[in-house]
């Protein structure tokens, strides 16, 4: 009941983003499992940016908070969460960068993590993510001729 009250307390843009996230997050997660990151991202890129009323009405940090809440409820992992948020922000014309990082655990194994950066700062993670994970180089931009 508390979750329903929180949802109903959101403005119409917030409710629209949450509902959209409940559709987009599992779709992205399934695509990642079936096709991998490169093909999933390419599929999302083909959708192209366009003006989206609900997403455009919210600040990037608020959009990230709403997507994270839906992702937590659906138990969607960091890469799907970051790709879904990246797509929602692209739809409103906001440029962000998907970052991947690795960290060596105490037992010697590696842990991987994904997050989104907006204007050089983590958007859907804590600021200390750059201390906890070594960020891998970003995808190289193709030169235009």
PDB file of C-alpha atoms in Angstrom:
ATOM      1  CA  UNK A   1       0.000   0.000   0.000  1.00  0.00           C
ATOM      2  CA  UNK A   2       2.888   2.372   0.806  1.00  0.00           C
ATOM      3  CA  UNK A   3       4.342   1.895  -2.676  1.00  0.00           C
ATOM      4  CA  UNK A   4       1.011   2.735  -4.258  1.00  0.00           C
ATOM      5  CA  UNK A   5       0.766   5.922  -2.173  1.00  0.00           C
ATOM      6  CA  UNK A   6       4.295   6.914  -3.221  1.00  0.00           C
ATOM      7  CA  UNK A   7       3.427   6.270  -6.868  1.00  0.00           C
ATOM      8  CA  UNK A   8       0.194   8.273  -6.643  1.00  0.00           C
ATOM      9  CA  UNK A   9       2.056  11.127  -4.934  1.00  0.00           C
ATOM     10  CA  UNK A  10       4.232  11.559  -8.048  1.00  0.00           C
ATOM     11  CA  UNK A  11       3.261  14.150 -10.613  1.00  0.00           C
ATOM     12  CA  UNK A  12       1.946  12.886 -13.952  1.00  0.00           C
ATOM     13  CA  UNK A  13       5.419  13.029 -15.557  1.00  0.00           C
ATOM     14  CA  UNK A  14       6.886  10.925 -12.744  1.00  0.00           C
ATOM     15  CA  UNK A  15       4.114   8.343 -12.976  1.00  0.00           C
ATOM     16  CA  UNK A  16       4.590   8.134 -16.760  1.00  0.00           C
ATOM     17  CA  UNK A  17       8.336   7.563 -16.360  1.00  0.00           C
ATOM     18  CA  UNK A  18       7.796   4.832 -13.763  1.00  0.00           C
ATOM     19  CA  UNK A  19       5.278   3.039 -15.967  1.00  0.00           C
ATOM     20  CA  UNK A  20       7.540   3.394 -19.010  1.00  0.00           C
ATOM     21  CA  UNK A  21      10.440   2.023 -16.936  1.00  0.00           C
ATOM     22  CA  UNK A  22       8.414  -1.032 -15.944  1.00  0.00           C
ATOM     23  CA  UNK A  23       8.162  -1.841 -19.663  1.00  0.00           C
ATOM     24  CA  UNK A  24      11.617  -0.723 -20.796  1.00  0.00           C
ATOM     25  CA  UNK A  25      13.751  -2.290 -18.038  1.00  0.00           C
ATOM     26  CA  UNK A  26      12.704  -5.943 -18.565  1.00  0.00           C
ATOM     27  CA  UNK A  27      12.920  -5.462 -22.341  1.00  0.00           C
ATOM     28  CA  UNK A  28      16.490  -4.175 -22.080  1.00  0.00           C
ATOM     29  CA  UNK A  29      17.428  -6.924 -19.595  1.00  0.00           C
ATOM     30  CA  UNK A  30      16.065  -9.632 -21.918  1.00  0.00           C
ATOM     31  CA  UNK A  31      17.823  -8.109 -24.913  1.00  0.00           C
ATOM     32  CA  UNK A  32      21.116  -8.042 -23.006  1.00  0.00           C
ATOM     33  CA  UNK A  33      20.774 -11.744 -22.205  1.00  0.00           C
ATOM     34  CA  UNK A  34      19.779 -12.695 -25.734  1.00  0.00           C
ATOM     35  CA  UNK A  35      21.950 -10.377 -27.819  1.00  0.00           C
ATOM     36  CA  UNK A  36      24.608  -8.789 -25.596  1.00  0.00           C
ATOM     37  CA  UNK A  37      25.439  -5.179 -24.925  1.00  0.00           C
ATOM     38  CA  UNK A  38      26.558  -4.085 -28.388  1.00  0.00           C
ATOM     39  CA  UNK A  39      23.417  -5.267 -30.160  1.00  0.00           C
ATOM     40  CA  UNK A  40      21.134  -4.014 -27.392  1.00  0.00           C
ATOM     41  CA  UNK A  41      22.717  -0.572 -27.497  1.00  0.00           C
ATOM     42  CA  UNK A  42      22.553  -0.539 -31.292  1.00  0.00           C
ATOM     43  CA  UNK A  43      18.859  -1.405 -31.115  1.00  0.00           C
ATOM     44  CA  UNK A  44      18.257   1.432 -28.655  1.00  0.00           C
ATOM     45  CA  UNK A  45      20.283   3.832 -30.821  1.00  0.00           C
ATOM     46  CA  UNK A  46      18.136   2.997 -33.853  1.00  0.00           C
ATOM     47  CA  UNK A  47      15.106   4.193 -31.926  1.00  0.00           C
ATOM     48  CA  UNK A  48      16.719   7.635 -32.089  1.00  0.00           C
ATOM     49  CA  UNK A  49      16.180  10.637 -29.876  1.00  0.00           C
ATOM     50  CA  UNK A  50      12.842  12.399 -29.920  1.00  0.00           C
ATOM     51  CA  UNK A  51      11.000  14.761 -27.658  1.00  0.00           C
ATOM     52  CA  UNK A  52       9.245  12.853 -24.887  1.00  0.00           C
ATOM     53  CA  UNK A  53       6.908  14.881 -22.703  1.00  0.00           C
ATOM     54  CA  UNK A  54       7.247  12.911 -19.459  1.00  0.00           C
ATOM     55  CA  UNK A  55      11.027  12.517 -19.582  1.00  0.00           C
ATOM     56  CA  UNK A  56      11.536  16.106 -20.778  1.00  0.00           C
ATOM     57  CA  UNK A  57       9.609  17.468 -17.809  1.00  0.00           C
ATOM     58  CA  UNK A  58      12.062  16.006 -15.277  1.00  0.00           C
ATOM     59  CA  UNK A  59      15.655  16.817 -14.380  1.00  0.00           C
ATOM     60  CA  UNK A  60      18.178  14.069 -15.215  1.00  0.00           C
ATOM     61  CA  UNK A  61      18.738  13.292 -11.516  1.00  0.00           C
ATOM     62  CA  UNK A  62      14.982  12.918 -10.918  1.00  0.00           C
ATOM     63  CA  UNK A  63      14.659  10.690 -13.974  1.00  0.00           C
ATOM     64  CA  UNK A  64      17.544   8.552 -12.662  1.00  0.00           C
ATOM     65  CA  UNK A  65      15.876   8.266  -9.248  1.00  0.00           C
ATOM     66  CA  UNK A  66      12.609   7.065 -10.789  1.00  0.00           C
ATOM     67  CA  UNK A  67      14.290   4.541 -13.089  1.00  0.00           C
ATOM     68  CA  UNK A  68      16.379   3.255 -10.169  1.00  0.00           C
ATOM     69  CA  UNK A  69      13.244   2.782  -8.065  1.00  0.00           C
ATOM     70  CA  UNK A  70      11.584   0.755 -10.830  1.00  0.00           C
ATOM     71  CA  UNK A  71      14.802  -1.222 -11.417  1.00  0.00           C
ATOM     72  CA  UNK A  72      15.056  -2.072  -7.716  1.00  0.00           C
ATOM     73  CA  UNK A  73      11.460  -3.293  -7.679  1.00  0.00           C
ATOM     74  CA  UNK A  74      12.091  -5.450 -10.766  1.00  0.00           C
ATOM     75  CA  UNK A  75      15.541  -6.542  -9.528  1.00  0.00           C
ATOM     76  CA  UNK A  76      17.144  -5.347 -12.768  1.00  0.00           C
ATOM     77  CA  UNK A  77      20.927  -5.191 -12.721  1.00  0.00           C
ATOM     78  CA  UNK A  78      23.131  -2.161 -13.255  1.00  0.00           C
ATOM     79  CA  UNK A  79      23.786  -2.527 -16.992  1.00  0.00           C
ATOM     80  CA  UNK A  80      20.119  -2.837 -17.957  1.00  0.00           C
ATOM     81  CA  UNK A  81      19.269  -0.012 -15.551  1.00  0.00           C
ATOM     82  CA  UNK A  82      21.933   2.243 -17.063  1.00  0.00           C
ATOM     83  CA  UNK A  83      20.970   1.435 -20.655  1.00  0.00           C
ATOM     84  CA  UNK A  84      17.286   2.109 -19.952  1.00  0.00           C
ATOM     85  CA  UNK A  85      18.090   5.447 -18.333  1.00  0.00           C
ATOM     86  CA  UNK A  86      20.476   6.271 -21.193  1.00  0.00           C
ATOM     87  CA  UNK A  87      17.649   5.652 -23.674  1.00  0.00           C
ATOM     88  CA  UNK A  88      15.142   7.764 -21.756  1.00  0.00           C
ATOM     89  CA  UNK A  89      17.634  10.625 -21.586  1.00  0.00           C
ATOM     90  CA  UNK A  90      18.437  10.252 -25.303  1.00  0.00           C
ATOM     91  CA  UNK A  91      14.729  10.587 -26.061  1.00  0.00           C
ATOM     92  CA  UNK A  92      14.779  14.003 -24.442  1.00  0.00           C
ATOM     93  CA  UNK A  93      17.997  14.990 -26.202  1.00  0.00           C
ATOM     94  CA  UNK A  94      20.266  14.765 -23.137  1.00  0.00           C
ATOM     95  CA  UNK A  95      23.752  13.448 -23.858  1.00  0.00           C
ATOM     96  CA  UNK A  96      25.160  10.948 -21.359  1.00  0.00           C
ATOM     97  CA  UNK A  97      27.873   8.302 -21.369  1.00  0.00           C
ATOM     98  CA  UNK A  98      27.509   4.668 -20.286  1.00  0.00           C
ATOM     99  CA  UNK A  99      30.486   3.746 -18.161  1.00  0.00           C
ATOM    100  CA  UNK A 100      31.716   0.286 -17.284  1.00  0.00           C
ATOM    101  CA  UNK A 101      34.149  -0.392 -14.481  1.00  0.00           C
ATOM    102  CA  UNK A 102      35.896  -3.261 -12.756  1.00  0.00           C
ATOM    103  CA  UNK A 103      37.109  -3.818  -9.233  1.00  0.00           C
ATOM    104  CA  UNK A 104      39.290  -6.534  -7.769  1.00  0.00           C
ATOM    105  CA  UNK A 105      37.656  -8.222  -4.787  1.00  0.00           C
ATOM    106  CA  UNK A 106      39.417  -9.511  -1.678  1.00  0.00           C
ATOM    107  CA  UNK A 107      39.304 -13.099  -3.006  1.00  0.00           C
ATOM    108  CA  UNK A 108      41.084 -12.020  -6.213  1.00  0.00           C
ATOM    109  CA  UNK A 109      38.010 -12.181  -8.444  1.00  0.00           C
ATOM    110  CA  UNK A 110      36.766  -9.255 -10.485  1.00  0.00           C
ATOM    111  CA  UNK A 111      33.479  -7.417 -10.054  1.00  0.00           C
ATOM    112  CA  UNK A 112      31.982  -5.381 -12.880  1.00  0.00           C
ATOM    113  CA  UNK A 113      29.602  -2.444 -12.654  1.00  0.00           C
ATOM    114  CA  UNK A 114      27.814  -0.062 -15.026  1.00  0.00           C
ATOM    115  CA  UNK A 115      26.628   3.489 -14.465  1.00  0.00           C
ATOM    116  CA  UNK A 116      25.710   6.571 -16.424  1.00  0.00           C
ATOM    117  CA  UNK A 117      27.652   9.822 -16.428  1.00  0.00           C
ATOM    118  CA  UNK A 118      26.073  13.194 -17.118  1.00  0.00           C
ATOM    119  CA  UNK A 119      28.375  16.180 -17.562  1.00  0.00           C
ATOM    120  CA  UNK A 120      31.277  14.054 -16.297  1.00  0.00           C
ATOM    121  CA  UNK A 121      29.618  12.986 -13.040  1.00  0.00           C
ATOM    122  CA  UNK A 122      27.897   9.721 -12.067  1.00  0.00           C
ATOM    123  CA  UNK A 123      24.152  10.132 -12.507  1.00  0.00           C
ATOM    124  CA  UNK A 124      22.658   6.850 -11.299  1.00  0.00           C
ATOM    125  CA  UNK A 125      25.294   5.971  -8.717  1.00  0.00           C
ATOM    126  CA  UNK A 126      27.181   7.529  -5.822  1.00  0.00           C
ATOM    127  CA  UNK A 127      30.058   9.904  -6.542  1.00  0.00           C
ATOM    128  CA  UNK A 128      32.499   7.385  -5.023  1.00  0.00           C
ATOM    129  CA  UNK A 129      31.837   4.880  -7.842  1.00  0.00           C
ATOM    130  CA  UNK A 130      35.027   6.166  -9.484  1.00  0.00           C
ATOM    131  CA  UNK A 131      36.950   5.221  -6.343  1.00  0.00           C
ATOM    132  CA  UNK A 132      35.357   1.773  -6.077  1.00  0.00           C
ATOM    133  CA  UNK A 133      35.696   0.824  -9.766  1.00  0.00           C
ATOM    134  CA  UNK A 134      38.375   1.419 -12.363  1.00  0.00           C
ATOM    135  CA  UNK A 135      36.464   2.833 -15.322  1.00  0.00           C
ATOM    136  CA  UNK A 136      37.176   1.190 -18.643  1.00  0.00           C
ATOM    137  CA  UNK A 137      37.894   3.454 -21.625  1.00  0.00           C
ATOM    138  CA  UNK A 138      34.757   4.822 -23.265  1.00  0.00           C
ATOM    139  CA  UNK A 139      33.619   3.787 -26.698  1.00  0.00           C
ATOM    140  CA  UNK A 140      35.736   5.547 -29.333  1.00  0.00           C
ATOM    141  CA  UNK A 141      33.951   8.117 -31.434  1.00  0.00           C
ATOM    142  CA  UNK A 142      34.052   7.462 -35.165  1.00  0.00           C
ATOM    143  CA  UNK A 143      35.625  10.337 -37.110  1.00  0.00           C
ATOM    144  CA  UNK A 144      33.281  12.021 -39.538  1.00  0.00           C
ATOM    145  CA  UNK A 145      34.527  12.596 -43.053  1.00  0.00           C
TER     146      UNK A 145
END
